[in-house]
Coordinates of C-alpha atoms and ligand atoms in Angstrom, one line a residue:
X1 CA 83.8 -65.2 61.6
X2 CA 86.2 -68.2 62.1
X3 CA 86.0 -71.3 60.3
X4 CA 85.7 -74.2 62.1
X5 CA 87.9 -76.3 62.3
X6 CA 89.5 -78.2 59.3
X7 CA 90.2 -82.1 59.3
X8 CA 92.3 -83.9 57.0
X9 CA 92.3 -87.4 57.0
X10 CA 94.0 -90.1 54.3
X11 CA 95.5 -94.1 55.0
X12 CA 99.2 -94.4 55.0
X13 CA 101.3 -97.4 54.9
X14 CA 104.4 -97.1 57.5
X15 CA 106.0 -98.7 60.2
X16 CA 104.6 -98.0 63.6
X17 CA 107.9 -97.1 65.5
X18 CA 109.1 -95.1 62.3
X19 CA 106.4 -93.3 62.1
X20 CA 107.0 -89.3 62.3
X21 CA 104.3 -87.7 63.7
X22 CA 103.2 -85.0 66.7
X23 CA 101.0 -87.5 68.0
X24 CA 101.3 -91.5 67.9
X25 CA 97.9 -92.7 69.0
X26 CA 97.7 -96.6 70.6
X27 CA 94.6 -98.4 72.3
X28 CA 95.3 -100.2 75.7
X29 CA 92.4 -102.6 76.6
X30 CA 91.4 -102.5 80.3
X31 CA 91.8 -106.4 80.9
X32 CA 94.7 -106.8 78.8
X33 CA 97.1 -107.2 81.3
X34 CA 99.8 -104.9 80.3
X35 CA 100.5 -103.8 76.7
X36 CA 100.5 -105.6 73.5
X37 CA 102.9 -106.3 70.7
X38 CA 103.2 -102.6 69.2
X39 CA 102.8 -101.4 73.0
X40 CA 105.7 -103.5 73.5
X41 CA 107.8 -102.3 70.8
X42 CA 107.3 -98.8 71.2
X43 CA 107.9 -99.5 74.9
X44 CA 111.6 -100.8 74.6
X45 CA 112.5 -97.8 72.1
X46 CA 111.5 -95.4 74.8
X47 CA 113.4 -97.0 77.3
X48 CA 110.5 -98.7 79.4
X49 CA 108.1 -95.8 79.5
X50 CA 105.1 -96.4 79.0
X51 CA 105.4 -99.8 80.8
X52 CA 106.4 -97.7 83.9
X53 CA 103.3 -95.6 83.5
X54 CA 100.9 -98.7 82.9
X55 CA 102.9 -100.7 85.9
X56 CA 102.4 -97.6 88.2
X57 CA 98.4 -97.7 87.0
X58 CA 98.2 -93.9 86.2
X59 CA 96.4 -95.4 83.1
X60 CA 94.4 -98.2 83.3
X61 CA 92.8 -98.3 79.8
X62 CA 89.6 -97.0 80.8
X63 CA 87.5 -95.5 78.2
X64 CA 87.4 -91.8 77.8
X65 CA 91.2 -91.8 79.1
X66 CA 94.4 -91.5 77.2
X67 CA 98.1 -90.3 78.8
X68 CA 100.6 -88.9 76.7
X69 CA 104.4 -90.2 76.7
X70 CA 107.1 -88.3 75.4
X71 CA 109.2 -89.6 72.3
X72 CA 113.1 -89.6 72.7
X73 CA 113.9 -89.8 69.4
X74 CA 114.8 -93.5 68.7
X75 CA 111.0 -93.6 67.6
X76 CA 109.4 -91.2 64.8
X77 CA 106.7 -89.7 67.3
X78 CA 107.0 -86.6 69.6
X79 CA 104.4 -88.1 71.5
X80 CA 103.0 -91.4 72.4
X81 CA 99.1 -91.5 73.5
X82 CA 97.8 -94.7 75.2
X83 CA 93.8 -94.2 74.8
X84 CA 91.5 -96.5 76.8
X85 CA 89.6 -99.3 75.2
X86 CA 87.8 -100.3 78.3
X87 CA 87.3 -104.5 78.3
X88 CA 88.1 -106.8 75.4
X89 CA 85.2 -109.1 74.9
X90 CA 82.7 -105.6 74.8
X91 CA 84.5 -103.9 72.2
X92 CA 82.4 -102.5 69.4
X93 CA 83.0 -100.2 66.3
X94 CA 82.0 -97.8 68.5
X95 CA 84.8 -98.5 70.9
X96 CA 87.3 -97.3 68.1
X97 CA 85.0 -94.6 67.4
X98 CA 85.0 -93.1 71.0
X99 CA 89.0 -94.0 71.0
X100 CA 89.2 -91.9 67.9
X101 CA 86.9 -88.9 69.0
X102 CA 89.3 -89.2 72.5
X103 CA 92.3 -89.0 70.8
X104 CA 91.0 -86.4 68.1
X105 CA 89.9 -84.2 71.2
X106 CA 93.3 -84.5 73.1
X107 CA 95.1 -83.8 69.8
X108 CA 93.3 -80.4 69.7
X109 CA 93.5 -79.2 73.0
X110 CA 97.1 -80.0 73.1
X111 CA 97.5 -78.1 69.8
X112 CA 98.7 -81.3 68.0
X113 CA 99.0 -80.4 63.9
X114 CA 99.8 -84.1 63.0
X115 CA 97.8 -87.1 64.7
X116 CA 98.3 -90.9 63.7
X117 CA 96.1 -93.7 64.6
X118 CA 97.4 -96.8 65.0
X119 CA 94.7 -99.7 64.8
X120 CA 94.7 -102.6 68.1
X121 CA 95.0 -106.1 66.5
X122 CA 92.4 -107.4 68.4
X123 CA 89.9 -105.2 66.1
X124 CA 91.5 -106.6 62.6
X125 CA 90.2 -109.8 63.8
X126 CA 86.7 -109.0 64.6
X127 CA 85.7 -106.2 62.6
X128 CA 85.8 -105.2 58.7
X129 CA 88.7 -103.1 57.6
X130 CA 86.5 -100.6 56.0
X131 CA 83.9 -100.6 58.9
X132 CA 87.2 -99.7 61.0
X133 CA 88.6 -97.2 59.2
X134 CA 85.2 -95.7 58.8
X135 CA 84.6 -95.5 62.6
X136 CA 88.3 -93.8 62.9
X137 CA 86.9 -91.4 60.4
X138 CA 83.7 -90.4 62.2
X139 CA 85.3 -90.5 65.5
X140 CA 88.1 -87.8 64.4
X141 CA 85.9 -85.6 62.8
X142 CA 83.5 -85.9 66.2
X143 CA 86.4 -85.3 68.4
X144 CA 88.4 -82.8 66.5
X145 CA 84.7 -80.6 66.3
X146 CA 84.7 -77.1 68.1
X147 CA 82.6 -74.7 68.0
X148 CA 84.2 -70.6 68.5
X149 CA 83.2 -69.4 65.3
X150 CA 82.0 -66.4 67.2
X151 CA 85.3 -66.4 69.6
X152 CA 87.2 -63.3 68.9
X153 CA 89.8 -63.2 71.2
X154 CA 92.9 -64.6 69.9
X155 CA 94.6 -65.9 73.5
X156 CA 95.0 -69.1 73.6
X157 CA 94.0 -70.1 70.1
X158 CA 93.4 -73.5 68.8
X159 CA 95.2 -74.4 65.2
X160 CA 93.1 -74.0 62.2
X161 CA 93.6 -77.9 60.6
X162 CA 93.8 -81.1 62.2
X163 CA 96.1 -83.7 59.3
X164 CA 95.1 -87.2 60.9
X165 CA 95.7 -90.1 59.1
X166 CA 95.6 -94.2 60.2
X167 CA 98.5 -96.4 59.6
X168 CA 99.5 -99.9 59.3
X169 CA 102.3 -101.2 58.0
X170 CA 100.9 -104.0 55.9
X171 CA 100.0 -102.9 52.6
X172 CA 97.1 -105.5 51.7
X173 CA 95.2 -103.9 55.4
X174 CA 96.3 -100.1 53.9
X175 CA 94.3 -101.1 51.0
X176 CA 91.3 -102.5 52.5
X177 CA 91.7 -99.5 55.2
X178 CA 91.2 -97.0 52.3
X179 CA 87.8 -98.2 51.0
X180 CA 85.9 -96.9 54.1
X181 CA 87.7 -93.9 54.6
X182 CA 85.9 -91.7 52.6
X183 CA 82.3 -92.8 53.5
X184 CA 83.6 -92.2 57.0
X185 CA 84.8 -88.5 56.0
X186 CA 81.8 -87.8 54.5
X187 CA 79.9 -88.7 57.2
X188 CA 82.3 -87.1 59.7
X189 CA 81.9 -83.9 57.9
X190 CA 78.1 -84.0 57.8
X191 CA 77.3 -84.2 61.1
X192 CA 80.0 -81.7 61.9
X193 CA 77.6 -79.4 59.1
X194 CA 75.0 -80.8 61.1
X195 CA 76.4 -79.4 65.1
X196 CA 77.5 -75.9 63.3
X197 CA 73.9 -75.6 61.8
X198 CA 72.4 -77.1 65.5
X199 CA 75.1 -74.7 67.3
X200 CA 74.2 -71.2 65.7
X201 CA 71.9 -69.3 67.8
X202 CA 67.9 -68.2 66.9
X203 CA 69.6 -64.6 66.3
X204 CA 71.7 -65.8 63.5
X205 CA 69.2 -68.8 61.9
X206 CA 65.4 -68.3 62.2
X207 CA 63.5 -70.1 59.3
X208 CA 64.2 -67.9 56.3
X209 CA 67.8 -68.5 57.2
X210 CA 67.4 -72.2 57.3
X211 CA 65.8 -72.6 54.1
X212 CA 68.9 -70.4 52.4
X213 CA 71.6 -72.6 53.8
X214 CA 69.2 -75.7 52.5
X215 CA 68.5 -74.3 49.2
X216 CA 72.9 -73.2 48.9
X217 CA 73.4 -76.9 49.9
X218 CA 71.3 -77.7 46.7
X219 CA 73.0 -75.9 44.4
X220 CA 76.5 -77.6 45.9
X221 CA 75.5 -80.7 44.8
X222 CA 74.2 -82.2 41.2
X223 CA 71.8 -84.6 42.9
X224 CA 69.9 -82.4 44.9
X225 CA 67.0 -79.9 44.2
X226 CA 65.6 -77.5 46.7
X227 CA 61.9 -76.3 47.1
X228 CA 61.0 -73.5 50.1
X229 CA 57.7 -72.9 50.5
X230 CA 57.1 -69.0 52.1
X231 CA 54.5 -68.6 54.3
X232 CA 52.0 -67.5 51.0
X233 CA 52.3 -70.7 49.9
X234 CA 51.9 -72.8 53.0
X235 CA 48.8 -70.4 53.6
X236 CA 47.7 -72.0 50.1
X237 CA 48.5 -75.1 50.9
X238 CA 46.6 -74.9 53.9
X239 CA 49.4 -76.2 56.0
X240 CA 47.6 -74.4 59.4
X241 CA 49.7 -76.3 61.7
X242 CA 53.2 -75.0 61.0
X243 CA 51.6 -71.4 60.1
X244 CA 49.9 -71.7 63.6
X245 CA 53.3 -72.4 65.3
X246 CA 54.8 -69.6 63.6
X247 CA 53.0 -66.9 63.6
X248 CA 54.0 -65.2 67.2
X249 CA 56.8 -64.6 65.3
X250 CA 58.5 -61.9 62.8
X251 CA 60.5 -64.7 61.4
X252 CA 57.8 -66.3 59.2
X253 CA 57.6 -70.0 58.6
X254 CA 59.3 -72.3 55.8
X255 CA 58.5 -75.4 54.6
X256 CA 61.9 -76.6 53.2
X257 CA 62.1 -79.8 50.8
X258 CA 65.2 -81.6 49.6
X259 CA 64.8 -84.2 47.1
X260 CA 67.8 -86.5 46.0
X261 CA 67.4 -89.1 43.6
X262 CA 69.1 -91.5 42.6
X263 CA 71.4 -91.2 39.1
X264 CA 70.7 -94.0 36.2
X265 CA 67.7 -95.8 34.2
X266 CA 66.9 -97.7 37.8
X267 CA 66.6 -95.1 39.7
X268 CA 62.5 -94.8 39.7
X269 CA 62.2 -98.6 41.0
X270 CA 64.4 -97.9 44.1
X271 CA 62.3 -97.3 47.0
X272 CA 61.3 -93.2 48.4
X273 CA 62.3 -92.7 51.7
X274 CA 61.3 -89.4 53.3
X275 CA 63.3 -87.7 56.1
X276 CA 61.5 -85.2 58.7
X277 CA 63.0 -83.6 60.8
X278 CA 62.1 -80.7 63.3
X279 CA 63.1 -77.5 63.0
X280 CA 62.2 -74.9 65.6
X281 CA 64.8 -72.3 65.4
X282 CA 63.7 -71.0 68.9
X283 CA 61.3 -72.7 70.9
X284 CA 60.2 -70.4 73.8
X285 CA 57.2 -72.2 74.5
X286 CA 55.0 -69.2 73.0
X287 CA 51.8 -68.2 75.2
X288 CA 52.3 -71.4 77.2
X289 CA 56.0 -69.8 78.0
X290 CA 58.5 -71.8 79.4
X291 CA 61.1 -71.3 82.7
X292 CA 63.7 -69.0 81.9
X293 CA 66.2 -71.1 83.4
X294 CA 67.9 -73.3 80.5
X295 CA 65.9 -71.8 77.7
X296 CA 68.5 -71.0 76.0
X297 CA 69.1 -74.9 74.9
X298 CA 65.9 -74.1 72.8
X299 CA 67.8 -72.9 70.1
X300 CA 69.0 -76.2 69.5
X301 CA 65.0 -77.3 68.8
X302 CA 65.5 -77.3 65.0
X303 CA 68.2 -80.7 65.6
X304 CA 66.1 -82.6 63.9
X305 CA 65.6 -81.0 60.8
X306 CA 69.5 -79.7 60.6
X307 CA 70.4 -83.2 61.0
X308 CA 68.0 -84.0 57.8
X309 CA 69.9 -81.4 55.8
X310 CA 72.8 -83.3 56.9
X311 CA 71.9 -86.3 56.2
X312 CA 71.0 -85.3 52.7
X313 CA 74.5 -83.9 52.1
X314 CA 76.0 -87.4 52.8
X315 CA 73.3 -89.3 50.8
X316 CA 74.5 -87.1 47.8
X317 CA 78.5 -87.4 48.3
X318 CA 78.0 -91.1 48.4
X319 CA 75.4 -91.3 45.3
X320 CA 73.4 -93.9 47.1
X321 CA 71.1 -95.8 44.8
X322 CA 68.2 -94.6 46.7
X323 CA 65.4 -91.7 46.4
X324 CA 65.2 -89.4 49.3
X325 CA 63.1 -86.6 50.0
X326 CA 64.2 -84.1 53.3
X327 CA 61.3 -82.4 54.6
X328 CA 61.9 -80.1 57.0
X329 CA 59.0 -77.7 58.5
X330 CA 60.9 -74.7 59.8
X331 CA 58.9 -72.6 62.5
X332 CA 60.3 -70.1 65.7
X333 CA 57.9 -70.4 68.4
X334 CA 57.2 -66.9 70.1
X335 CA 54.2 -65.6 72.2
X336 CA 53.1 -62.2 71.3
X337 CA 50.1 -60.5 69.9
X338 CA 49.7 -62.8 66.7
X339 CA 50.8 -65.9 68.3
X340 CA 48.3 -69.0 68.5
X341 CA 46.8 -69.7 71.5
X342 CA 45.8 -71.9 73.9
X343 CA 41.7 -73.1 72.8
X344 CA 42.1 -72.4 69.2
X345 CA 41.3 -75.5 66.6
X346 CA 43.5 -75.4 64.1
X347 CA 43.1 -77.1 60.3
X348 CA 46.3 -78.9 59.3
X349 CA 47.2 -79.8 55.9
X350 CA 45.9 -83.5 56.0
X351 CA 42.3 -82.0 56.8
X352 CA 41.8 -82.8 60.9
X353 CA 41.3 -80.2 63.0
X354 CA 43.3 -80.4 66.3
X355 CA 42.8 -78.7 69.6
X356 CA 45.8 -76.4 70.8
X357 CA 45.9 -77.4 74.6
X358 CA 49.8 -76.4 74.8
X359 CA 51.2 -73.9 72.4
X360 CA 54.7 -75.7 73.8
X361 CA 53.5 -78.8 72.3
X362 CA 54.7 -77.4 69.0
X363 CA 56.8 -79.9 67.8
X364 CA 54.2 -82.2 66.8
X365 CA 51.9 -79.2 64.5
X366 CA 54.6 -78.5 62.3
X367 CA 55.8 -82.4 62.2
X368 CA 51.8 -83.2 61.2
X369 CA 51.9 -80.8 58.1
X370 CA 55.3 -82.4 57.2
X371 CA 54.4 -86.2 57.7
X372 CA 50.9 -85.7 55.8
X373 CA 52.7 -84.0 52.7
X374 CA 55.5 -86.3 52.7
X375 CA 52.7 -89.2 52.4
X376 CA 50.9 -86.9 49.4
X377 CA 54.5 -87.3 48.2
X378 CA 53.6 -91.3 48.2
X379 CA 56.8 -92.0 49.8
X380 CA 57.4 -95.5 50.8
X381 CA 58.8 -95.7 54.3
X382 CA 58.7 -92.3 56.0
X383 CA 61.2 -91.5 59.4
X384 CA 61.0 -88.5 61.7
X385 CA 63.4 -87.1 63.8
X386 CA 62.6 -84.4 66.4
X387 CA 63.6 -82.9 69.7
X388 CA 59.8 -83.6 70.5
X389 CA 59.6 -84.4 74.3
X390 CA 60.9 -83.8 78.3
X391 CA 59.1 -87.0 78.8
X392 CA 61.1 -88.6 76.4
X393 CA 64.4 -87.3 78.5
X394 CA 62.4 -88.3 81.6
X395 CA 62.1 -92.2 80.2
X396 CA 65.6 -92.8 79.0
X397 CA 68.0 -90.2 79.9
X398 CA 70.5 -88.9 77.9
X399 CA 72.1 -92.1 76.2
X400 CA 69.2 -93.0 74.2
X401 CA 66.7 -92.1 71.5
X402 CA 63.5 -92.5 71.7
X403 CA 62.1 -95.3 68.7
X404 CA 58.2 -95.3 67.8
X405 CA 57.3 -96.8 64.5
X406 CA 54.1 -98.9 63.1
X407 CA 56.5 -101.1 61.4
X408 CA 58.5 -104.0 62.8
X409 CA 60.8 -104.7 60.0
X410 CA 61.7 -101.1 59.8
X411 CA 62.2 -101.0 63.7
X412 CA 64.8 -103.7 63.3
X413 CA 66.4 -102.1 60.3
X414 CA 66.9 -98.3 62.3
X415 CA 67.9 -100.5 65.4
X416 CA 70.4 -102.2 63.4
X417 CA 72.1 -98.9 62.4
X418 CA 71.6 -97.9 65.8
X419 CA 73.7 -100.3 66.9
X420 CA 76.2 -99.6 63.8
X421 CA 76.8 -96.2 64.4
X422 CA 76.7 -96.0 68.0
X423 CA 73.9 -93.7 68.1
X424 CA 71.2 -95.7 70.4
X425 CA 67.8 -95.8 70.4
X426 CA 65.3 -97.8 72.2
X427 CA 61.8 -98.9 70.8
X428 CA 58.7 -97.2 72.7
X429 CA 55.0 -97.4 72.3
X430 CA 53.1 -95.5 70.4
X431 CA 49.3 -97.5 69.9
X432 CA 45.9 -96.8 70.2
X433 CA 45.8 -96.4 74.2
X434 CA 47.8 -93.6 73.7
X435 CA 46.1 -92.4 70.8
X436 CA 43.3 -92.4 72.9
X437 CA 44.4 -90.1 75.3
X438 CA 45.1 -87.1 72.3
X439 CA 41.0 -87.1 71.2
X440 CA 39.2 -84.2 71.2
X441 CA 36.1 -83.2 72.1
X442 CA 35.6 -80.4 70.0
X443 CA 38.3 -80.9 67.4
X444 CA 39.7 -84.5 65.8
X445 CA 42.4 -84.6 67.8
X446 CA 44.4 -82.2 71.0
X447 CA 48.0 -81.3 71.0
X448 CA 48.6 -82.7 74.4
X449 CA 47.4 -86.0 75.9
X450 CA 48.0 -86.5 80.6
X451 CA 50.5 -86.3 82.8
X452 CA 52.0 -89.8 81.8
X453 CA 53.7 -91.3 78.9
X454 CA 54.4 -88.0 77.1
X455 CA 57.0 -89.2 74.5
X456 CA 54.4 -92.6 73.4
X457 CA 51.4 -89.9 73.6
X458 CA 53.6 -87.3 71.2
X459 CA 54.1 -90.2 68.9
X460 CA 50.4 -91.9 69.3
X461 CA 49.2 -88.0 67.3
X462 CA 51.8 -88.0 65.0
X463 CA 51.4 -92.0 63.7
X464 CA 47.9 -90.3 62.6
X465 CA 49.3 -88.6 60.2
X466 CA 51.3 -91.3 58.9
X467 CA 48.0 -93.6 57.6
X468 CA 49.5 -96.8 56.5
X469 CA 52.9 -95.3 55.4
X470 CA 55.8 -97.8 56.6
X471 CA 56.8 -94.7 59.7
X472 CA 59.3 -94.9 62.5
X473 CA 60.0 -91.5 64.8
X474 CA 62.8 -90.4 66.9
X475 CA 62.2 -88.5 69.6
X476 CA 66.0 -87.1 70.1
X477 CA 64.9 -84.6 72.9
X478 CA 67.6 -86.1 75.5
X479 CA 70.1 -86.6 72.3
X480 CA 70.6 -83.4 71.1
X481 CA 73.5 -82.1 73.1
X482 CA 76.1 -81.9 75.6
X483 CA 74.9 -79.9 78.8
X484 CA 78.9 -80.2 79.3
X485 CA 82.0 -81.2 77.8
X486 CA 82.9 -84.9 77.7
X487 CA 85.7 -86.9 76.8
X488 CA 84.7 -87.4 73.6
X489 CA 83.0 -83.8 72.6
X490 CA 82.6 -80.2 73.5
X491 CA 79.7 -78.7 75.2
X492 CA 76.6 -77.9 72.4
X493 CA 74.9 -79.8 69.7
X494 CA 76.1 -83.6 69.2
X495 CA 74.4 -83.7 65.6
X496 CA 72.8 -86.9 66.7
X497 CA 71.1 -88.9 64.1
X498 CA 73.3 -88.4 61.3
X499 CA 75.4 -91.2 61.7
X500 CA 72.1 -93.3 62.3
X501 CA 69.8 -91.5 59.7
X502 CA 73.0 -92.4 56.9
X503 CA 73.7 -95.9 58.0
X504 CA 70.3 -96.5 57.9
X505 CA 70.5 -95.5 54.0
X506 CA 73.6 -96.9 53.4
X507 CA 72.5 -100.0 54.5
X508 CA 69.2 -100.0 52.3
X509 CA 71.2 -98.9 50.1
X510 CA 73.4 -102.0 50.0
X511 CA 70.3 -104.5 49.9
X512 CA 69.2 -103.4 46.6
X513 CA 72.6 -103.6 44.7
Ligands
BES601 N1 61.3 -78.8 72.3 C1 60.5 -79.3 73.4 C2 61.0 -80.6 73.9 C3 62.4 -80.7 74.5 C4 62.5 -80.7 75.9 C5 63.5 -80.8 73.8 C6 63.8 -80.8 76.5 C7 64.8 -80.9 74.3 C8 64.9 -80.9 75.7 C9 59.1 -79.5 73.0 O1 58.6 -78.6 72.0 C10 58.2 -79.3 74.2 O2 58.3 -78.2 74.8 N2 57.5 -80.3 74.6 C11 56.7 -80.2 75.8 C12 55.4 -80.9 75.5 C13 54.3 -80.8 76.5 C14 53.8 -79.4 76.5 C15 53.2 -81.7 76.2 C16 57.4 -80.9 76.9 O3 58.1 -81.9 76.7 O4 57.3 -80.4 78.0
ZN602 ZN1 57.9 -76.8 72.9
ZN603 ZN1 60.1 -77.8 70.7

């Protein structure tokens, strides 16, 4: 098997035009008018160049483009590459992000060993140092991600490593530049973990697997400590709504917990946060099977809960001052002789009964088990992450998350990260008309509610399992991957969440230094 690929990333202090490297990356705004001050320097070296390339518009600075000029040796580069920055007064951290991930990609695909990015001005004078150099951090690793582990045939073969690195030649900004870096590695790396994990196929990880790649992450890591619960013990437990999900199965279900805490005498008045996410290695529908056509993509059902393990890897590399549990109920959803059905009332761990209407409606009987023992676990705030819903797809399309929570101040604080980490959500109902909708008649409560409003009626029966834990949900159904390549990623799991679910921490994190 191949590994994937291997990014190395560090500051370095050095002038721009001196600079030797494959790959010199600049950022061109699309209103800018022509080039700036380094764009201008580099320009004259080369003999008018770029300019001419600019002048003749075959790059106009549009994001997700880039164009690649040729070094003639009065500069250190091989290569220039101009990526686009789209319009000045919208740039965001996630605009350096994307230029990054751009660049990152390119680099890759042209077989580029060296890569330096070269930060626009304008940025310096609107954003943090560290938040910058953390964004060109994430958006490298993002980039720079490939998935051919199982690609045998050696034509045309990427490198193995990736040695990026941003530069400046003032050494107060190298400085500053350096303190985000690694928070922006470590994130970068997790939520590659998190696409490998997402990528691999429901022949290579069923639940069993998951829980042995959760409980080796454990054993990496001094903060961490791993508990699996087999399908003997959730029987125990009487957790019937993950061992109803997975019982069409021969790959029996898991119940995977993750528990950080924090290091030091302080560590038991910092607040409990518990992560849930979804893991369905395979989600065929079961008895209530779905089209053949694109079911494939269900192996990338357990997102959710792969991006909790991921998220827990990061927590612990950065030692946040913060408790964290990661649940993550681990189920593969098949239809065959032993599967649940459609009609049977089922008893879930927090003592309703619920009505199976929709054995495809499995997300939210495994997540009910998980939220109900996470608030056993007297957690403080509780947040869920699951590709839950079509509907959800249906609402926002594929730029958004779905946001559902019973608590405004926690809302603001996962739309905040949202906004910081350039993974979006947007807040959706979730309250008691649509609770309404997911009574029984014979049970407390059924799996499915009507035609409309699927995402709020998916959250409406989970918040009942919540009580009056502090709980937000993401429904990431839309978010979970690439149905092609873009200019920014390869086709297959984006690992979305990560980015969010960590800011989110890192944040908290911050407010109670
Ligand atoms: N895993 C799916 C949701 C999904 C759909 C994820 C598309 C990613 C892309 C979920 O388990 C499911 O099948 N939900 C059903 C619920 C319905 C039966 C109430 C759906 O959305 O159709
Ligand atoms: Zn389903
Ligand atoms: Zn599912």
């Amino acid at each position: 098997m191949k590994e994937i690929m291997n990014v190395e990333l560090r500051i370095r202090k050095v002038d721009f035009s001196k600079c030797k490297t494959d790959m010199l990356v600049i950022g061109m705004f699309s209103d800018a008018g022509g080039l700036d001050g380094l764009g201008k320097e580099l320009d004259s070296k080369l003999g008018g160049a770029i300019g001419r390339l600019v002048k003749l518009g075959d790059f106009k600075g549009k994001s997700g483009t880039n164009a690649v000029v040729y070094g003639n040796g009065r500069i250190g580069a091989e290569r220039v590459l101009l990526v686009g920055l789209d319009e000045k007064k919208k740039a965001t951290l996630d605009t350096v992000r994307k230029a990054a991930a751009n660049a990152a990609k390119k680099a890759v695909g042209m077989k580029v060993g060296t890569m330096s990015l070269a930060l626009h001005k304008a940025f310096g004078a609107r954003f943090k140092l560290p938040a910058l150099a953390q964004a060109c951090a994430e958006g490298t690793y993002f980039g720079s991600y490939q998935y051919d582990e199982y690609v045998t045939e050696k034509e045309n073969e990427r490198l193995g490593s990736l040695k990026a690195e941003v530069i400046d030649s003032d050494s107060v900004k190298v400085k500053e530049l350096s303190s985000g870096l690694s928070s922006g590695i470590t994130i970068g790396k997790a939520q590659s973990y998190a696409r490998t994990l997402a990528n691999r196929p429901a022949n290579i990880i069923n639940p069993p697997k998951l829980a042995a790649v959760a409980q080796e992450l454990a054993r990496g890591s001094k903060n961490l400590s791993c508990t699996i619960f087999d399908e003997e013990q959730l029987a125990a437990k009487g957790m019937g709504g993950l061992l109803a999900v997975g019982s069409g199965s021969q790959n029996k279900p898991r119940l995977i917990v993750l528990k950080y805490s924090a290091a030091g005498r302080s560590a038991s008045r910092q607040p409990t946060i518990a992560l849930v996410g979804k893991a369905v290695t395979f989600d065929s529908g079961g008895i209530s099977i779905k089209p053949a056509s694109g079911m494939d993509e269900m192996k990338l059902d357990k997102t959710g809960g792969v991006v909790v393990l991921a998220t827990m890897k990061a927590v612990a590399e950065l030692k946040l001052p913060v408790n964290v549990y990661g649940i993550v109920p681990s189920a593969e959803n098949m239809p065959s002789g032993t599967s649940y059905r459609p009609g049977d009332i089922i008893e879930t761990f927090s003592g309703k009964t619920v009505e199976v209407l929709n054995t495809d409606a499995e997300g939210r009987m495994i997540l009910c088990d998980a939220l109900a023992y996470a608030v056993k676990q007297k957690c403080d705030i509780v947040i869920d992450i699951a590709t839950l819903t079509g509907a959800c797809v249906i609402a926002l399309g594929r730029y958004m998350a779905g946001l559902m929570g019973n608590d405004q101040k926690l809302i603001r604080e996962l739309q905040a990260a949202a906004e910081q980490s350039g993974e979006k959500v947007w807040e959706m109902p979730s309250g008691d008309e649509y609770a309404k909708e997911m009574k029984s008649k014979i049970a407390d409560l059924k799996n499915i509610g009507s035609k409309w409003g699927g995402a709020c009626t998916a959250a409406a029966f989970l918040r009942q399992f919540v009580g009056d834990t502090k709980w937000v949900h993401l429904d990431i159904a839309g978010m979970d991957m690439f149905q092609k390549p873009t200019e920014f990623a390869v086709q297959g799991s984006s690992g979305f969440g990560v980015r969010l679910l960590t800011t989110y921490l890192l944040n908290l994190a911050e407010r109670k230094k």
